[in-house]
CSV table of C-alpha atoms in Angstrom, one decimal:
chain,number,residue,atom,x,y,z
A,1,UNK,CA,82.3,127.7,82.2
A,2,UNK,CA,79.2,126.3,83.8
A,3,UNK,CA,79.2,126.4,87.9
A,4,UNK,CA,79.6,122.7,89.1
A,5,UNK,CA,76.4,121.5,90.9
A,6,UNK,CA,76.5,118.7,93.3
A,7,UNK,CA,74.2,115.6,91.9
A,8,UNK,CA,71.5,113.8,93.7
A,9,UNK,CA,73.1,111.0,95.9
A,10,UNK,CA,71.5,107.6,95.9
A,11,UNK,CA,73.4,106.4,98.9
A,12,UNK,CA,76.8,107.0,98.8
A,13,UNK,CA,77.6,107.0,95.0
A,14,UNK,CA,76.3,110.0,92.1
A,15,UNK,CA,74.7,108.7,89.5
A,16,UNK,CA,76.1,109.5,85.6
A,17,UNK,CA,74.3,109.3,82.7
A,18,UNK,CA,75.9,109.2,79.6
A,19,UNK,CA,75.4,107.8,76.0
A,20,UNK,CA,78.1,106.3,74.2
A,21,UNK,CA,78.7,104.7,70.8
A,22,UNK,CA,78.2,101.1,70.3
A,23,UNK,CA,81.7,100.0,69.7
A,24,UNK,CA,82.5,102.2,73.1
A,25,UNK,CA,80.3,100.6,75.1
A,26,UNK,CA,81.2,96.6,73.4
A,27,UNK,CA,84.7,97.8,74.5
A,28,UNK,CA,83.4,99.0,78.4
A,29,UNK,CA,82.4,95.8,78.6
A,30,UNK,CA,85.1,93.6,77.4
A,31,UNK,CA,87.2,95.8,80.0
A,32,UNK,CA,84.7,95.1,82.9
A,33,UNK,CA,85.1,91.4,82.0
A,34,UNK,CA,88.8,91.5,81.9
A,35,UNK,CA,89.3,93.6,85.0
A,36,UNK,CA,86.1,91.7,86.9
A,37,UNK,CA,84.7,95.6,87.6
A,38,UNK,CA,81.0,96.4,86.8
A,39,UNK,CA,80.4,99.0,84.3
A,40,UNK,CA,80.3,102.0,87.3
A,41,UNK,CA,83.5,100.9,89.0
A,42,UNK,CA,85.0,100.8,85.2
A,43,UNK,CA,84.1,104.2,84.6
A,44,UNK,CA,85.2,105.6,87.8
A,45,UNK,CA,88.8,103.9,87.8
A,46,UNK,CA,89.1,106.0,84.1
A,47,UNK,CA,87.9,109.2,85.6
A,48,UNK,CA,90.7,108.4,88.4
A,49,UNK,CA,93.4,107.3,85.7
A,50,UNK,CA,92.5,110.4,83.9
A,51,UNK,CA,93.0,112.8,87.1
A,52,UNK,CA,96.3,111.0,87.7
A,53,UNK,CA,94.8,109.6,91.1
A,54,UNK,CA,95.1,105.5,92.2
A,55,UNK,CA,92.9,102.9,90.3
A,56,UNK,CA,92.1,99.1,89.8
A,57,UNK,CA,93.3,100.3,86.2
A,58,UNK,CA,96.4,100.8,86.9
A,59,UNK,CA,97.0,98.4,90.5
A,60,UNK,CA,96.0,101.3,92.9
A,61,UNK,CA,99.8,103.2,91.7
A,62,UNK,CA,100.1,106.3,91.2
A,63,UNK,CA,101.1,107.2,87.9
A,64,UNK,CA,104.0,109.3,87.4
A,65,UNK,CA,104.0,112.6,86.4
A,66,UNK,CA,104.8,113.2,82.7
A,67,UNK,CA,108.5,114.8,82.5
């Protein structure tokens, strides 16, 4: 496994650059819409559902842990 290496900041966020299908990215944005995020807040609140951690996703909760 590759050594993580910080990113450049521009300000306080990291940019991410990514490329996606087009019926991935038609589905982003019909999630931005519903949850009134932009496309980088969307992305981040998966990346925080994904690591368990409190997101607009989910309400800010917690999830539980799997049992």
């Amino acid at each position: 496994m590759e050594e993580y290496r910080p990113p450049k900041m521009l300000g306080k966020k990291a940019p991410l650059n990514c490329l996606v299908h087009p019926d991935q990215h038609y589905a982003a944005w019909k999630a931005t819409q519903r949850h009134k995020m932009s496309f980088g807040e969307y992305v981040g609140a998966l990346i925080d559902h994904a690591e368990g951690r409190p997101n607009r996703l989910d309400g800010m909760q917690p999830r539980a842990s799997p049992i």
